[in-house]
Amino acid sequence: YQISLMVQSSAICLGFTEEKSIFDKQLADILGSIIVICKTEGFVLDEILETNIAKLRARYPGKFNSNKALNRDLKTERTILER
């Protein structure tokens, strides 16, 4: 979802107005590249995603909070990322 938003916002900033299906194809290409990189470099995509989820749960224990987004506990997040 975040990658899709990045692709869409980048396209909007560049003045593109293509339909959603074009963004979906671009997103599929990006995800395909991520999968290839993970396989080539020996990363496990599920582990990467689980680690990111754990980091976000530590950052936002209940739900998203813009104050917590701006005032993060970087020490706790780093500990989670280094597991």
Coordinates of C-alpha atoms in Angstrom, one line a residue:
Y1 CA 0.0 0.0 0.0
Q2 CA 2.8 2.5 0.9
I3 CA 4.7 1.6 -2.3
S4 CA 1.5 2.2 -4.3
L5 CA 1.0 5.6 -2.7
M6 CA 4.7 6.5 -3.4
V7 CA 4.3 5.5 -7.0
Q8 CA 1.0 7.4 -7.3
S9 CA 2.3 10.5 -5.5
S10 CA 5.5 10.5 -7.6
A11 CA 3.4 10.3 -10.8
I12 CA 1.1 13.1 -9.7
C13 CA 4.1 15.3 -8.8
L14 CA 5.5 14.6 -12.3
G15 CA 2.2 15.5 -13.8
F16 CA 1.0 12.0 -14.9
T17 CA -2.7 11.3 -14.8
E18 CA -2.7 7.6 -15.9
E19 CA -5.5 5.3 -14.7
K20 CA -5.2 3.2 -11.7
S21 CA -4.5 0.1 -13.8
I22 CA -1.2 1.6 -14.8
F23 CA -0.2 2.2 -11.2
D24 CA -1.2 -1.4 -10.4
K25 CA 1.1 -2.6 -13.1
Q26 CA 3.9 -0.4 -11.8
L27 CA 3.3 -1.7 -8.3
A28 CA 3.4 -5.3 -9.5
D29 CA 6.7 -4.6 -11.2
I30 CA 8.1 -3.1 -8.0
L31 CA 7.0 -6.0 -5.9
G32 CA 8.4 -8.4 -8.4
S33 CA 11.8 -6.6 -8.1
I34 CA 11.6 -6.8 -4.3
I35 CA 11.0 -10.5 -4.5
V36 CA 13.9 -11.0 -6.9
I37 CA 16.2 -9.0 -4.7
C38 CA 15.2 -11.0 -1.6
K39 CA 15.8 -14.3 -3.3
T40 CA 19.1 -13.1 -4.8
E41 CA 20.5 -11.7 -1.6
G42 CA 19.1 -14.4 0.7
F43 CA 16.6 -12.2 2.5
V44 CA 13.3 -13.8 3.7
L45 CA 10.5 -11.4 2.8
D46 CA 8.2 -12.8 5.5
E47 CA 10.8 -12.1 8.1
I48 CA 11.3 -8.5 6.8
L49 CA 7.6 -7.9 7.0
E50 CA 7.2 -9.5 10.5
T51 CA 10.1 -7.3 11.8
N52 CA 8.5 -4.2 10.3
I53 CA 5.2 -5.1 11.9
A54 CA 6.9 -5.6 15.3
K55 CA 8.5 -2.2 15.0
L56 CA 5.2 -0.5 14.1
R57 CA 3.5 -2.3 17.0
A58 CA 6.1 -0.9 19.4
R59 CA 5.7 2.5 17.9
Y60 CA 1.9 2.5 17.9
P61 CA 0.8 0.1 20.6
G62 CA -2.9 1.0 20.3
K63 CA -3.3 2.7 17.0
F64 CA -1.6 5.3 14.8
N65 CA -0.8 8.5 16.6
S66 CA 0.8 11.5 14.8
N67 CA 2.6 12.5 18.0
K68 CA 4.2 9.1 18.3
A69 CA 5.2 9.3 14.6
L70 CA 7.1 12.5 15.3
N71 CA 8.5 11.5 18.7
R72 CA 9.7 7.9 18.1
D73 CA 11.5 5.7 20.6
L74 CA 14.4 5.0 18.3
K75 CA 16.3 2.9 20.8
T76 CA 13.4 0.4 21.1
E77 CA 12.9 0.3 17.3
R78 CA 16.6 -0.3 16.8
T79 CA 16.5 -3.2 19.3
I80 CA 13.6 -4.8 17.3
L81 CA 15.4 -4.3 14.0
E82 CA 18.6 -5.9 15.3
R83 CA 16.9 -9.1 16.5

